[in-house]
Amino acid sequence: MDRIRIKGGHELCGSVSISGSKNAVLPILASTILIDGPVLLRNVPRLKDVDCMCRILNLIGIRTNRRPNGDLEVEAFDNTGYKAPYDLVRTMRASFVMLGPLWSRRGLGEVSYPGGCVFGHRPVDLHLKGLQAIGARIDRQDGCVTLSGPVTGGTVFLGGPFGSTVLGTANVLMAATLGKGVTYIEAAAQEPEIADLCKFLTACGAKITGIGSHMLVIEGVESLHGCEWEVIPDRIEAATFLTGAVMTNSDVTITDVEPHHLLAVIDRLRAAGATLEMGDDSVRNVPTSTGHITAVDVTTLPYPGFPTDIQAQFMALMAMARGVSIITEKVYPERFMHAAELMRLGAHIRREGPSAIVEGTEQLAGAPVMASDLRASASLVLMGLVADGHTDVGRVYHIDRGYELIEKKFRGIGADIERIREG
Ligand code: EPU
C-alpha cells in the first residue's frame, strides 16, 4: 500500500492548476445511460472513482474511451442490461446514482444498497422517496433495490434532517428527464455540481428550469442526444490547495477555478487572517507579514454554505491558529474520524456532539498517520506541510479516489512531498 511522506516547514510558491470536479463528473457519467449518441467530456479528472464509474458503465453496455489529451468519449451501444454489478457498486457509494437513469432509460433499474460509511449513517431514503413520487415501483431483495413501472413525473420534496441530498437530487432529476409528465423537485440541492449536471442534460435536449435554485422543474422528453461538455473545476480540490497556501503563508495562486463556487471558504479563510485576491478564474493567497492565523468558528452546511468536504482541511488550519475555534458539522454530524489522526500530529481537539473544539498550537510534529477517507487524508497532508519533521500518510488509496496527482501538484509549488510505493 502506498504512503505519502511529507517533510514539513517548506514555504510554497507558484501556481496550481485545478482539475475537473469529481462530484460533477460522476453523476454526469451516470446520466450517459439516458443518452443516445456520442458524448465528449472535457476536463475529466484522472481519478480512481472516475475509472470505477467507467468500468461499471462498460459492464452495462456503455463504451468509454480516454483520448490522449484526456477528453473522455462515452457512448451507449447496448441498452438491455439494467443491473449495476454489485462488486463495483459496493466500492463507490456514488454509483447508487445510476438507479434513476437505468430505470428511466431501460424500464428497470437494479442497484445494490450502498454499504456502511466511515462518516456515519448515510441513508438513501430520500432518493427512494423521490423516485417513488415520480412513478417508481420499488422492490427490495437480497440487498438490492429494483425500480420498475413508467416514469410519470410528479412533485417531490427532497429536504431531510440535514438539508437536501446532492446525489438524491441527481437521481430523481435524471430519471425525470425521460418521464412522461412534469416533475417538480422542491428542496433540490443547489450545489454547483447539480447545476452542472442540469446544464449538461439541457445541452443533450432535456427541459429543465430553475437550474441552481431549490426548485427544479423537469419536463420529460422522448429522448436525449449526445453533446460536448466541459466539466466545472473541482471546488473542493481548489479549497484544499488554498487552505494549504494559507497554512504555509505562501504566495500560491490556484488557477482554472470558478472563484464564485469558493465564496464560503474564502470568507472563512479571510476571517482567519488570510489575504486572498480573486481573479476571473484564479485565487491568490498573498503571504501576510506575520503569518498568524486567527481561530474562527465554522459550520458546515449545504451549498452555498461552508462545504463538509473542506471541514477536515479547515480543522488542520485551525489546529495551528491562535485561539480556540468551534467546528460544527451540520451535514454529517459523525464526520470527525480525522480528528484523532490530527491529534497524533500534536493538534488539540475535543469532540462535543456534532462539534469539534480546536485549540490552536505551534507545536505540531510529524508522525505516521492513517487516512480514513478522502478528505481526511487531504487534511493529514496539509498538516504534514507545517508539522516539524516527517509525516507519513498511510492508506493513500483514499486520496487517489478524489485528488489528481496531489503530491505532484504540491511538489510543483515547492513542497517536500513524495509517494512511497509499497507492495
Ligand atoms: N441523507 C439522508 N437521506 C438520503 C440521502 C442523504 O438523510 O436519502 C442525508 C445524509 O446522511 C447527509 C445529508 O443528507 O446527512 C447530505 O447527504 P447527500 O445525499 O447530499 O450526500 P451525497 O449526495 O451522498 C455528495 C458528495 C459528498 C459530499 C455530500 C455533501 C458526491 C459523489 N458525493 O454525497 O462528497 O460530502 O454530497 O455535500 O457527489 C467527497 O467528495 O469526499 C464526498 C463525500
PDB file of C-alpha atoms and ligand atoms in Angstrom, residues 22-23 26-27 93-94 119 121-128 160-168 191 235-236 308-309 330-333 335 373-375, ligand 1:
ATOM      1  CA  LYS A  22     -15.061  14.651  -9.283  1.00  0.00           C
ATOM      2  CA  ASN A  23     -18.504  15.220  -7.833  1.00  0.00           C
ATOM      3  CA  LEU A  26     -19.631  11.173 -11.544  1.00  0.00           C
ATOM      4  CA  PRO A  27     -23.359  11.990 -11.948  1.00  0.00           C
ATOM      5  CA  ARG A  93     -21.412   4.981  -2.979  1.00  0.00           C
ATOM      6  CA  ALA A  94     -21.855   7.431  -5.837  1.00  0.00           C
ATOM      7  CA  PHE A 119     -18.660   9.181   8.435  1.00  0.00           C
ATOM      8  CA  HIS A 121     -25.110   6.588   8.698  1.00  0.00           C
ATOM      9  CA  ARG A 122     -25.673   7.589   5.062  1.00  0.00           C
ATOM     10  CA  PRO A 123     -29.185   6.508   4.123  1.00  0.00           C
ATOM     11  CA  VAL A 124     -30.766   6.604   0.660  1.00  0.00           C
ATOM     12  CA  ASP A 125     -34.347   7.060   1.834  1.00  0.00           C
ATOM     13  CA  LEU A 126     -34.690  10.453   0.150  1.00  0.00           C
ATOM     14  CA  HIS A 127     -33.500   9.042  -3.188  1.00  0.00           C
ATOM     15  CA  LEU A 128     -36.159   6.345  -2.986  1.00  0.00           C
ATOM     16  CA  GLY A 160     -34.207  15.927   5.022  1.00  0.00           C
ATOM     17  CA  PRO A 161     -32.899  16.405   8.559  1.00  0.00           C
ATOM     18  CA  PHE A 162     -29.501  17.545   7.209  1.00  0.00           C
ATOM     19  CA  GLY A 163     -30.704  19.619   4.272  1.00  0.00           C
ATOM     20  CA  SER A 164     -31.287  18.381   0.757  1.00  0.00           C
ATOM     21  CA  THR A 165     -29.469  15.478  -0.831  1.00  0.00           C
ATOM     22  CA  VAL A 166     -26.978  16.063  -3.625  1.00  0.00           C
ATOM     23  CA  LEU A 167     -26.971  12.643  -5.258  1.00  0.00           C
ATOM     24  CA  GLY A 168     -30.665  12.131  -4.410  1.00  0.00           C
ATOM     25  CA  GLU A 191     -24.623  22.554  -5.308  1.00  0.00           C
ATOM     26  CA  ARG A 235     -14.074  23.476  -5.863  1.00  0.00           C
ATOM     27  CA  ILE A 236     -13.002  21.054  -3.130  1.00  0.00           C
ATOM     28  CA  THR A 308     -18.497  19.470   4.616  1.00  0.00           C
ATOM     29  CA  ASP A 309     -15.831  18.275   2.179  1.00  0.00           C
ATOM     30  CA  LYS A 330     -24.396  20.005  10.083  1.00  0.00           C
ATOM     31  CA  VAL A 331     -24.225  17.730   7.038  1.00  0.00           C
ATOM     32  CA  TYR A 332     -22.557  14.624   8.501  1.00  0.00           C
ATOM     33  CA  PRO A 333     -22.554  15.017  12.316  1.00  0.00           C
ATOM     34  CA  ARG A 335     -17.621  13.064  10.183  1.00  0.00           C
ATOM     35  CA  ASP A 373     -11.422   8.765   3.967  1.00  0.00           C
ATOM     36  CA  LEU A 374     -10.694  11.044   1.081  1.00  0.00           C
ATOM     37  CA  ARG A 375     -10.951  14.450   2.748  1.00  0.00           C
TER      38      ARG A 375
HETATM   39  N1  EPU B   1     -29.312  11.926   3.537  1.00  0.00           N
HETATM   40  C1  EPU B   1     -30.461  11.351   4.021  1.00  0.00           C
HETATM   41  N2  EPU B   1     -31.180  10.572   3.172  1.00  0.00           N
HETATM   42  C2  EPU B   1     -30.813  10.354   1.883  1.00  0.00           C
HETATM   43  C3  EPU B   1     -29.645  10.956   1.393  1.00  0.00           C
HETATM   44  C4  EPU B   1     -28.906  11.750   2.251  1.00  0.00           C
HETATM   45  O1  EPU B   1     -30.818  11.531   5.172  1.00  0.00           O
HETATM   46  O2  EPU B   1     -31.523   9.634   1.163  1.00  0.00           O
HETATM   47  C5  EPU B   1     -28.511  12.765   4.438  1.00  0.00           C
HETATM   48  C6  EPU B   1     -27.068  12.287   4.560  1.00  0.00           C
HETATM   49  O3  EPU B   1     -26.933  11.262   5.514  1.00  0.00           O
HETATM   50  C7  EPU B   1     -26.352  13.564   4.928  1.00  0.00           C
HETATM   51  C8  EPU B   1     -27.113  14.628   4.144  1.00  0.00           C
HETATM   52  O4  EPU B   1     -28.388  14.039   3.851  1.00  0.00           O
HETATM   53  O5  EPU B   1     -26.510  13.816   6.303  1.00  0.00           O
HETATM   54  C9  EPU B   1     -26.461  15.051   2.839  1.00  0.00           C
HETATM   55  O6  EPU B   1     -26.080  13.916   2.067  1.00  0.00           O
HETATM   56  P1  EPU B   1     -26.077  13.932   0.493  1.00  0.00           P
HETATM   57  O7  EPU B   1     -27.072  12.946  -0.013  1.00  0.00           O
HETATM   58  O8  EPU B   1     -26.203  15.346  -0.004  1.00  0.00           O
HETATM   59  O9  EPU B   1     -24.615  13.383   0.146  1.00  0.00           O
HETATM   60  P2  EPU B   1     -24.239  12.593  -1.178  1.00  0.00           P
HETATM   61  O10 EPU B   1     -25.029  13.137  -2.280  1.00  0.00           O
HETATM   62  O11 EPU B   1     -24.286  11.131  -0.918  1.00  0.00           O
HETATM   63  C10 EPU B   1     -22.358  14.183  -2.024  1.00  0.00           C
HETATM   64  C11 EPU B   1     -20.885  14.113  -2.287  1.00  0.00           C
HETATM   65  C12 EPU B   1     -20.134  14.027  -0.972  1.00  0.00           C
HETATM   66  C13 EPU B   1     -20.485  15.264  -0.139  1.00  0.00           C
HETATM   67  C14 EPU B   1     -22.007  15.353   0.055  1.00  0.00           C
HETATM   68  C15 EPU B   1     -22.456  16.602   0.778  1.00  0.00           C
HETATM   69  C16 EPU B   1     -20.666  13.004  -4.438  1.00  0.00           C
HETATM   70  C17 EPU B   1     -20.201  11.825  -5.191  1.00  0.00           C
HETATM   71  N3  EPU B   1     -20.578  12.934  -3.105  1.00  0.00           N
HETATM   72  O12 EPU B   1     -22.714  12.981  -1.344  1.00  0.00           O
HETATM   73  O13 EPU B   1     -18.752  14.082  -1.313  1.00  0.00           O
HETATM   74  O14 EPU B   1     -19.858  15.190   1.115  1.00  0.00           O
HETATM   75  O15 EPU B   1     -22.652  15.342  -1.247  1.00  0.00           O
HETATM   76  O16 EPU B   1     -22.031  17.737   0.105  1.00  0.00           O
HETATM   77  O17 EPU B   1     -21.086  13.992  -5.016  1.00  0.00           O
HETATM   78  C18 EPU B   1     -16.440  13.644  -1.091  1.00  0.00           C
HETATM   79  O18 EPU B   1     -16.283  14.079  -2.234  1.00  0.00           O
HETATM   80  O19 EPU B   1     -15.478  13.426  -0.311  1.00  0.00           O
HETATM   81  C19 EPU B   1     -17.806  13.377  -0.607  1.00  0.00           C
HETATM   82  C20 EPU B   1     -18.034  12.594   0.420  1.00  0.00           C
END
